[in-house]
Each structure stands twice: as C-alpha cells, then as structure tokens.
Tab-separated table of C-alpha atoms and ligand atoms in Angstrom:
chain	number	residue	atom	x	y	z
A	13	UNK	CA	202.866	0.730	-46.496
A	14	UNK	CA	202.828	4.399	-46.804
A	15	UNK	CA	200.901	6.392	-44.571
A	16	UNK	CA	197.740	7.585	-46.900
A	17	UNK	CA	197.367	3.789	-47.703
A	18	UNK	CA	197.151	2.963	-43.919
A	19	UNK	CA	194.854	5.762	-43.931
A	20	UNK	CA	192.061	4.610	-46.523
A	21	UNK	CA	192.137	0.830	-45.473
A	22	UNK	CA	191.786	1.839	-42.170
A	23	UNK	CA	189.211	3.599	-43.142
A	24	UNK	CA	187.770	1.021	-45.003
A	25	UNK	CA	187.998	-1.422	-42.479
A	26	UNK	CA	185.824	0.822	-40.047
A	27	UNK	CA	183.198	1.640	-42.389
A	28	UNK	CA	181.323	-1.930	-42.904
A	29	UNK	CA	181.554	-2.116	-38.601
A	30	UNK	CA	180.389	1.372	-37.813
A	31	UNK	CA	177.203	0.236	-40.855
A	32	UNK	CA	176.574	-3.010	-38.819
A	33	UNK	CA	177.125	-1.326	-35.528
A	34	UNK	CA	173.665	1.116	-37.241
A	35	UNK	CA	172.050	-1.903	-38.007
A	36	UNK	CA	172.217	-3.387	-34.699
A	37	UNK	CA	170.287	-0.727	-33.097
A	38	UNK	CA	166.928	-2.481	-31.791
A	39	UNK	CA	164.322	-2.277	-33.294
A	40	UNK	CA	160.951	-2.032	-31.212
A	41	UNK	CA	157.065	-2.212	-33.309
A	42	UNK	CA	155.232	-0.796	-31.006
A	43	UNK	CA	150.707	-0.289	-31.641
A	44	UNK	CA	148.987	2.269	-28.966
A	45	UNK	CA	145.786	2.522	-28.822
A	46	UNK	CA	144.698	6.242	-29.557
A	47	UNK	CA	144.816	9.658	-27.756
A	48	UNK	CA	141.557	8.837	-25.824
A	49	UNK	CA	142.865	10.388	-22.567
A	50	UNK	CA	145.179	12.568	-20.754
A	51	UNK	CA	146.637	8.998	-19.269
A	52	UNK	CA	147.420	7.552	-22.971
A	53	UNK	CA	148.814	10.709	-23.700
A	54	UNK	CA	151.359	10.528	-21.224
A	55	UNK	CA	151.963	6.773	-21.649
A	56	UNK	CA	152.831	8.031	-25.641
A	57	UNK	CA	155.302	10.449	-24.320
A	58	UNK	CA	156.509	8.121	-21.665
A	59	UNK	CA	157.504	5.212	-24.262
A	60	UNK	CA	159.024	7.678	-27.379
A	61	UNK	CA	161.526	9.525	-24.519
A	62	UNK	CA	161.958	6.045	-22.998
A	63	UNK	CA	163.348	4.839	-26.167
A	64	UNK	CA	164.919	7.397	-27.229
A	65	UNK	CA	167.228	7.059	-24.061
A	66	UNK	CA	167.698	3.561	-24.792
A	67	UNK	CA	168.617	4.407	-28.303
A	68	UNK	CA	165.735	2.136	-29.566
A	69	UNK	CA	164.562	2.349	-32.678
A	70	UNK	CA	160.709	2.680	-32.190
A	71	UNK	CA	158.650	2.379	-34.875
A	72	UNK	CA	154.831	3.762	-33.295
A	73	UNK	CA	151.440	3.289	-35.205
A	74	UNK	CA	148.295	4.962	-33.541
A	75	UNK	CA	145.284	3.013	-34.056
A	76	UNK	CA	142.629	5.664	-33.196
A	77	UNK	CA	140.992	3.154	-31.189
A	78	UNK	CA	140.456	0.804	-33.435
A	79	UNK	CA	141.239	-2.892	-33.059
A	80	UNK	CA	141.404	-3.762	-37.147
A	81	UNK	CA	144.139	-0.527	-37.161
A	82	UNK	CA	146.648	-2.330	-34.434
A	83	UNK	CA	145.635	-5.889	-36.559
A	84	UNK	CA	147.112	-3.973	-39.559
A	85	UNK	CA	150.100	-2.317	-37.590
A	86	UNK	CA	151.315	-5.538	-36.018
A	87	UNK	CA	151.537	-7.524	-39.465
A	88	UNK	CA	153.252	-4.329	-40.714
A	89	UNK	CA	155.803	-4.835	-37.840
A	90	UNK	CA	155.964	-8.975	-38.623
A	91	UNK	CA	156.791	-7.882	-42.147
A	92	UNK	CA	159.306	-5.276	-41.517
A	93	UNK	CA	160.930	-8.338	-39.029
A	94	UNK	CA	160.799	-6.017	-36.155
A	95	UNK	CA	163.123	-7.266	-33.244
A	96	UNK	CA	160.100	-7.060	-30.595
A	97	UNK	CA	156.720	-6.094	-30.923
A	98	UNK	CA	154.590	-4.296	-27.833
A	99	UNK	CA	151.314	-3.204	-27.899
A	100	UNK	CA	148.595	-1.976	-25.566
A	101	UNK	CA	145.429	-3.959	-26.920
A	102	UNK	CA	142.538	-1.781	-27.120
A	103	UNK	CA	140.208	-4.950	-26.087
A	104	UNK	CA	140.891	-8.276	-24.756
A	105	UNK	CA	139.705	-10.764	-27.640
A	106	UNK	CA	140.088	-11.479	-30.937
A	107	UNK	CA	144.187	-11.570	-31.219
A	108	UNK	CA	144.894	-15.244	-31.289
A	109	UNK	CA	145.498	-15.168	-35.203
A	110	UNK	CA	147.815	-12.030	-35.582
A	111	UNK	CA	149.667	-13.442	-32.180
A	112	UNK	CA	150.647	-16.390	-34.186
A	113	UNK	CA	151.688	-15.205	-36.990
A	114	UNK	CA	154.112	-12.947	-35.041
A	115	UNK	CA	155.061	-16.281	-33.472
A	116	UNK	CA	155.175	-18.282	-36.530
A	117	UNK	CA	157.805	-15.373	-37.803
A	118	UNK	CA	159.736	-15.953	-34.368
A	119	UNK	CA	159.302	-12.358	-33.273
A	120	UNK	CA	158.575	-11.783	-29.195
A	121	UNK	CA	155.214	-9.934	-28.190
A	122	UNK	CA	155.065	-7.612	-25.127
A	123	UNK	CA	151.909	-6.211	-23.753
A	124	UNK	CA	151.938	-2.996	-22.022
A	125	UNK	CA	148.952	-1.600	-20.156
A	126	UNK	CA	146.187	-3.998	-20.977
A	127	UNK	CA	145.677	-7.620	-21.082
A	128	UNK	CA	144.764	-9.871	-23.861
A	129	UNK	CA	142.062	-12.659	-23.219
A	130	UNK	CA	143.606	-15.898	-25.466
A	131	UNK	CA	143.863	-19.346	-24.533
A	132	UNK	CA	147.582	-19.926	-25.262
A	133	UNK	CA	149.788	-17.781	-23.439
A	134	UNK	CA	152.710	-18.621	-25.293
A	135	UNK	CA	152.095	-16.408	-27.653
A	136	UNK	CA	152.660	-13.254	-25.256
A	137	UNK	CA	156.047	-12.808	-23.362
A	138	UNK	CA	155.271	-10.518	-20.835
A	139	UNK	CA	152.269	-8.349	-19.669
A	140	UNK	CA	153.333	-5.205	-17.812
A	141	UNK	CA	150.888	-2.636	-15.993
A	142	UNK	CA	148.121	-1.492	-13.612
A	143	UNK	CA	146.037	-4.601	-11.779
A	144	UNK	CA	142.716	-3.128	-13.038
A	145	UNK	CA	140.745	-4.882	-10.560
A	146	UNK	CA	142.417	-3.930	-7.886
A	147	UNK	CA	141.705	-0.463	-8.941
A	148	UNK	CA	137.877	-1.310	-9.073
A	149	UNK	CA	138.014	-2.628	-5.467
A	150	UNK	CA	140.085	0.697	-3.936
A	151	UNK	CA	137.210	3.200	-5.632
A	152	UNK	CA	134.731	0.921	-4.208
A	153	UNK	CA	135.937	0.196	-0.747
A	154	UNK	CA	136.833	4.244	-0.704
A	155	UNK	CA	133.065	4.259	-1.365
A	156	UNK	CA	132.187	1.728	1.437
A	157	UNK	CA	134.527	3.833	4.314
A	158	UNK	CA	133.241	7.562	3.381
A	159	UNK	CA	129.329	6.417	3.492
A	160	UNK	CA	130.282	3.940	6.466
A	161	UNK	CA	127.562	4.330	9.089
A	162	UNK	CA	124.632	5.935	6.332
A	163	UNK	CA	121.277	4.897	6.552
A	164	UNK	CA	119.248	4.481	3.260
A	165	UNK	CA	120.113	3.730	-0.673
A	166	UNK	CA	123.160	4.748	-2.227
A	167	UNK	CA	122.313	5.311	-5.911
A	168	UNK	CA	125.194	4.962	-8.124
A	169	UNK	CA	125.870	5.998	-12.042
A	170	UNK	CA	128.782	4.113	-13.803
A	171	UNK	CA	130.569	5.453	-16.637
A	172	UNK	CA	132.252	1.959	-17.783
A	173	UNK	CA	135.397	2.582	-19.953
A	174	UNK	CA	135.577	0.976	-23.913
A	175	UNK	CA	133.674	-2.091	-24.422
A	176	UNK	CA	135.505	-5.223	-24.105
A	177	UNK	CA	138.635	-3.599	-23.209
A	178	UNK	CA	140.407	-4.892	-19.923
A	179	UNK	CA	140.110	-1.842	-17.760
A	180	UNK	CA	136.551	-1.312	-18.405
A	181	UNK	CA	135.953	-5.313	-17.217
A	182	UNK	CA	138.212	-5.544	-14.753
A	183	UNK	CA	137.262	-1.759	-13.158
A	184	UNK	CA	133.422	-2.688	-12.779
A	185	UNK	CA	134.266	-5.874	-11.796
A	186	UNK	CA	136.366	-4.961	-9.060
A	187	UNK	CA	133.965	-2.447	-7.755
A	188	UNK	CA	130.962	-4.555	-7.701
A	189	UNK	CA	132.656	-7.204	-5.634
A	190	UNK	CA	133.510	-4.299	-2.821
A	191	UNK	CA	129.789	-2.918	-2.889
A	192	UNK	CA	127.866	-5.687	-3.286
A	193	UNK	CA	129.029	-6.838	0.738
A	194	UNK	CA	125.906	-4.248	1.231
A	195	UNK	CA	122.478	-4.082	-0.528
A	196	UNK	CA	122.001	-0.341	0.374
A	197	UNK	CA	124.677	0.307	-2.670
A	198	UNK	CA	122.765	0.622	-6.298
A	199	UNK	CA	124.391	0.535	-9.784
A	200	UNK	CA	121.381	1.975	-11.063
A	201	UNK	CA	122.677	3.143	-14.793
A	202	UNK	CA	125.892	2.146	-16.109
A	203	UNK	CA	127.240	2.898	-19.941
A	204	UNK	CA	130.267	3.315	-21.864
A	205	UNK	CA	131.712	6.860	-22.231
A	206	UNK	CA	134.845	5.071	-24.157
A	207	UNK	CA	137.543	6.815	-21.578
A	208	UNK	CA	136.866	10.686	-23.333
A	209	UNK	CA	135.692	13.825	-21.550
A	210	UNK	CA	133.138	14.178	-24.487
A	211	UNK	CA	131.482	10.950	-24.054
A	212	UNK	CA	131.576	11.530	-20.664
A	213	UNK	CA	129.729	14.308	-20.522
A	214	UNK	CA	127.288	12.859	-23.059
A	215	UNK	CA	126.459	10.269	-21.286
A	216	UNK	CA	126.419	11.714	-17.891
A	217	UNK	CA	123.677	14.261	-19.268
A	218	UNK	CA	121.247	11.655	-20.031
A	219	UNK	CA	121.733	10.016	-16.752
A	220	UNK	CA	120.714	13.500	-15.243
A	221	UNK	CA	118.128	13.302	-17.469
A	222	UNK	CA	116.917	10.040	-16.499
A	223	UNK	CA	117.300	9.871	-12.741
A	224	UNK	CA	118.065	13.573	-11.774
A	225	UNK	CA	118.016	14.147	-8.255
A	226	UNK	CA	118.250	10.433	-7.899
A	227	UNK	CA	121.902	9.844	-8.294
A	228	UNK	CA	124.189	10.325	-5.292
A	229	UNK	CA	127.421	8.955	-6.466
A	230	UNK	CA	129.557	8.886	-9.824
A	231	UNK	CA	131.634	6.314	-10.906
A	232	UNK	CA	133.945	6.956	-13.328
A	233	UNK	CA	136.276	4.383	-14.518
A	234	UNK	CA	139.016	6.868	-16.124
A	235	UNK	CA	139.720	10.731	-15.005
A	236	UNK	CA	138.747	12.018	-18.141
A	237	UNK	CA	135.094	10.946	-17.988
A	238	UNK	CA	134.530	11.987	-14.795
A	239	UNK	CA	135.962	15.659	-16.045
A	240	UNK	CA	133.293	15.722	-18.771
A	241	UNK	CA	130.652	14.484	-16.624
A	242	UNK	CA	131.555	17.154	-13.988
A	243	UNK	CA	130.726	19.815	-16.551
A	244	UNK	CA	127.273	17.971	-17.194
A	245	UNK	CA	126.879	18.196	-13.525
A	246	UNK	CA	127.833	21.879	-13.403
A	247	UNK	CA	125.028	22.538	-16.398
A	248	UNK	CA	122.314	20.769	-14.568
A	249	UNK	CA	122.398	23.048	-11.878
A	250	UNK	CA	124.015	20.432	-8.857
A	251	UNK	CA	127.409	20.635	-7.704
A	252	UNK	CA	129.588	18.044	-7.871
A	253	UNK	CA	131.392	16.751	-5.378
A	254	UNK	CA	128.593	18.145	-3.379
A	255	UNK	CA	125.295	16.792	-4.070
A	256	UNK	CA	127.066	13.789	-6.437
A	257	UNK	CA	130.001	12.068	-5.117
A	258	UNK	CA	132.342	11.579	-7.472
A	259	UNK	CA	134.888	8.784	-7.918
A	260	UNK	CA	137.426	8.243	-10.616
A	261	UNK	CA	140.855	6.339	-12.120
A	262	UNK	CA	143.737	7.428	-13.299
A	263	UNK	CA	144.985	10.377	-11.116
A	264	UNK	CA	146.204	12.211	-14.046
A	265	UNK	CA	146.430	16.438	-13.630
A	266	UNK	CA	143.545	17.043	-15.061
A	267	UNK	CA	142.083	14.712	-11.264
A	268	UNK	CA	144.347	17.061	-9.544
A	269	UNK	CA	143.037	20.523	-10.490
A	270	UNK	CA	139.622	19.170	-10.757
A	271	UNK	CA	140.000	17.938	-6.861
A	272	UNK	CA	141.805	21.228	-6.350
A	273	UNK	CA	138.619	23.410	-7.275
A	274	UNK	CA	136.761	20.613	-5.284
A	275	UNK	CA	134.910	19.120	-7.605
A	276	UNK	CA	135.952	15.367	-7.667
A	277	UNK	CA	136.403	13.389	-4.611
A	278	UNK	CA	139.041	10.715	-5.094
A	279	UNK	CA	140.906	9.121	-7.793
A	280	UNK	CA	142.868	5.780	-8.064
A	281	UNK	CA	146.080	5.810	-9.508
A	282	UNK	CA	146.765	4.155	-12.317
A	283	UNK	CA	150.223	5.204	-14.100
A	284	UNK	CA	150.818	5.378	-17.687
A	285	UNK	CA	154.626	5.863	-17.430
A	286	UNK	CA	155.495	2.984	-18.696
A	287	UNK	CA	158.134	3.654	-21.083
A	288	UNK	CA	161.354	2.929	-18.981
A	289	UNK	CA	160.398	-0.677	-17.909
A	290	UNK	CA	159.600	-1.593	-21.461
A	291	UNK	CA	162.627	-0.308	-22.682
A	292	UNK	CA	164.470	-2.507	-19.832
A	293	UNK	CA	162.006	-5.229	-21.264
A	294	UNK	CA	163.164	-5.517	-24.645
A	295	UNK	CA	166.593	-5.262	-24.036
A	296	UNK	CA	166.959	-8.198	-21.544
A	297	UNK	CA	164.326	-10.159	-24.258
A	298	UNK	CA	167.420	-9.390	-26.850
A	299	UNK	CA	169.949	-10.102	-24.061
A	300	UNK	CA	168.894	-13.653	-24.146
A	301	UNK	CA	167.149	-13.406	-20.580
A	302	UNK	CA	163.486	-14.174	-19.818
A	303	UNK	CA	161.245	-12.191	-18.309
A	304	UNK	CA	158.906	-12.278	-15.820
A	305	UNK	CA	155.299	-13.064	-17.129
A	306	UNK	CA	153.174	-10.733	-15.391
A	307	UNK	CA	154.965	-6.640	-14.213
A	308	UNK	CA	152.309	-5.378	-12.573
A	309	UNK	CA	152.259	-1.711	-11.462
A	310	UNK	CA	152.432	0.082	-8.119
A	311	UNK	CA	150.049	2.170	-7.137
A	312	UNK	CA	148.110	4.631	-4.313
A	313	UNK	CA	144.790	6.206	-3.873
A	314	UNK	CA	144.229	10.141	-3.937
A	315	UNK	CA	141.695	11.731	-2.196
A	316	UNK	CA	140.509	15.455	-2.505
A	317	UNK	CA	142.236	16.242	0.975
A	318	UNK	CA	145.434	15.655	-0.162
A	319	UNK	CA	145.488	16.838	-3.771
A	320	UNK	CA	147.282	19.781	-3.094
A	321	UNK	CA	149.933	18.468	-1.195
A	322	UNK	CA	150.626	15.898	-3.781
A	323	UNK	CA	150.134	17.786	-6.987
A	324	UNK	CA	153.373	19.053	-7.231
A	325	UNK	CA	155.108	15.954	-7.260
A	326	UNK	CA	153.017	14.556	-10.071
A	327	UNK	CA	154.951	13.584	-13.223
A	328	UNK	CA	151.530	13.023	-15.477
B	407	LIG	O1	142.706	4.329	-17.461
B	407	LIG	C1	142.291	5.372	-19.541
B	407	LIG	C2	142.864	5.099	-20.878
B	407	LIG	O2	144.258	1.295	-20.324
B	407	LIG	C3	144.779	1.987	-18.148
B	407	LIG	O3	143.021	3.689	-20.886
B	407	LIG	C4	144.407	2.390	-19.503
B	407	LIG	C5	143.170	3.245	-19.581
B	407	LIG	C6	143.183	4.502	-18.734
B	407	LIG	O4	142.245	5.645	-21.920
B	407	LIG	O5	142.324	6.710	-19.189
C-alpha cells in the first residue's frame, strides 16, 4: 500500500469516530424559571459556565415565570430525546403528567433549586438545593434573639415569594413555626411580591399605607423584595433598618451593599451556584451510578455587622 492510500483510509477510518465521538457529547434540557432576581441570575450563569466546563451540551429555555412555558420546554426536550432533563419548577404542583411522559420516553429528571409536590417520586431522580424551611426558621429565630427580652407587640409585614412555589411555602412556614413559640410576634399583612424589587416595593407601599407607623419588622422572603421595599420605606419618610427591621433571603450583593449603607439587617443565605453539582449530577446519571435523592445545600446567616467583612469573598 502506497503511502497516500494509507493516508486517505486512515483518514477515513478516523472520520466516522471523531463524528460519533461529537455525538456523544451529553446532552442536558435544562427549563429555569425566569430572571426574577439577582439569585436566578446567578444560578443562570452558574449552570451555562458549569456546563460549559463539563463540555455539556445544554440546551436552556427561560420560561418567564410561567409554569405552561417550562410544560412546553420539557416536551420540547422529551422530543429532541435529550440525555437528562433538569429544571427548577417555578411551583410545586401540577407536573405529574409532563413527569411521565419524560418517564414513559425513559429520559432521567433532575430538579435543581425547588421541589415538586407529586405523589410518585419515581418520576424525579434527584432534588438538589437550599432546605427552604430551614431558611424560614434562621430569619425567624434571628428575629426571636435580637428582640429577646422586649416588652409589647412585634408587628410584622411579610412579603411571601411566588404563589405556590416551594420557597414561598416552605419560607413562611418555617418562620411561623419559630415565632409563633411567643404571642407578642404578629404577621399582621402578608402578600406576594413574586421575588422582584418592583413588586416589592409595590406591595410594601400599600402596607405603609395601611398600617404606617404600625409595622416594626419586614419580612422578606428573597433579597430582592426587601431592596424594593427599602426604597418604599425610604419614600415614606422612615428609615429602614431603623424604625423597620428588616429581614431577608438570599444574601446576594445587592443584601451586601444594602447592609453596607445600613439599611437591611440580616439575610439568610441561600446559594444559587448550582451549576457544578449538576454537572457532576448528570454525568454520574450517564455513568450508570445513582444518585442520592435529596442534595441539599449548605448554608450561613449574614447579619449587618459582618457584611463588610464578608462581602469580598462573595461569589454572587
Ligand atoms: O430565593 C429567589 C428566586 O428558588 C431559591 O427564587 C429560589 C428563589 C430565590 O427568585 O430570589
């Protein structure tokens, strides 16, 4: 065989492997909610890098908050035969038929950030993130120690995250089992401000409106609701912080400058950088190896006094 003969069979011969090799890339479907907050934000970066380093192939679909949008983007994933599907479920119910088809079409389902509430948990592989109750009970036994020894009502205003979604029932469920060891604590307005600044500080406003002079403590159950609500604060004349106590989740920048200029109290971390472990995630799923059912997240408290020595080692 002459030498330009070895040459184009050989090169033949590497072609079709270096084309499968291509097509063996993973292939991850993953639905995120929206760009509601500073935290989802940094969770989006957190999973495209995160992928990229694993040299995943992520396909991403935002759903602008909108549960019938990640419906649609998960059959799109089912029909494009996707090697795992992930997605952060903007609220808890109403997934059992789109998790079965996935099923039915033999194609694993991670869930990052927030749970799902369905009967049969075979149809989810693994649920990674924050413990959102826990969360609930840290802001509220924070609460509890810094009014510890008070005398008289302590009148509290909840901004509740998105209806139905898991951090907004587990949040104001977690806090309400802390305060309610002691009658002097009052949840005397809570609403949604669905996790953004605007609503926030929408909602906030009529609370001023309504109770004024009434409300001694704020809370907030994302960052970014307690930012807007600190403006409303600001425009009704009161200082917050000061004359409202304000409490909050996330511990995103945003927290950090705001505690910084001293006008939030405390926030509860809650991290969005995700990315890394789901990576990890899908490749041991494709690996053959099965993961744990619940990854839950590790996380501190923040309060004002120590915002600036922490700030600089915050990654979100
Ligand atoms: O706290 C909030 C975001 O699901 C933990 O969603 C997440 C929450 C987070 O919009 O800021």
């Amino acid at each position: 065989m002459d030498a330009l003969r070895r040459t184009v069979l050989a090169g033949l011969a590497t072609a079709p492997l270096w084309a499968r090799a291509q097509q063996k890339k993973i292939v991850l479907g993953f639905s995120q909610i929206g760009a509601e907050s500073e935290w989802r934000t940094a969770n989006t970066e957190s999973i495209k890098s995160a992928a990229r380093e694993a040299g995943i192939e992520l396909k991403f679909s935002d759903a602008q908050q909108k549960q019938e949008n990640q419906i649609k983007a998960l059959r799109s994933f089912i029909a494009q035969r996707v090697d795992v599907i992930a997605f952060s479920p903007v609220v808890e119910s109403g997934w059992e038929t789109v998790l079965r088809e996935a099923k039915a079409a033999k194609i694993p389902v991670i869930l990052t950030d927030r749970a799902v509430n369905v009967k049969d948990d075979s149809l989810w592989v693994s649920f990674m993130g924050s413990d959102f109750l826990e969360e609930g009970r840290k802001a509220g036994r924070w609460l509890l120690e810094k009014t510890r020894g008070g005398s008289g009502d302590v009148n509290i205003v909840e901004l509740q995250g998105t209806v139905g979604s898991a951090p907004a029932l587990d949040r104001k469920r977690g806090f309400e089992e802390v305060i309610k060891a002691d009658p002097r604590y009052k949840i005397i307005r809570s609403q949604t401000g669905d996790f953004t600044r605007a609503k926030g500080k929408e909602v906030m406003e009529a609370f001023l409106k309504a109770e004024g002079r009434k409300i001694h403590v704020l809370y907030a159950h994302n960052d970014d609701m307690a930012i807007g609500a600190i403006q409303a604060i600001e425009e009704a004349g009161l200082q917050p912080a000061k004359d409202i106590t304000i409490i909050s989740i996330d511990a995103v920048k945003g927290a950090f400058e705001a505690m910084l200029a001293g006008k939030l109290n405390v926030t509860v971390e809650c991290s969005p950088l995700l990315g890394p472990q789901l990576m990890q995630a899908v490749k041991d799923l494709k690996a053959g190896k099965t993961l744990p059912k619940r990854i839950v997240t590790e996380e501190s408290v923040f309060p004002m006094e120590v915002a600036a020595k922490e700030f600089p080692k915050r990654k979100y």
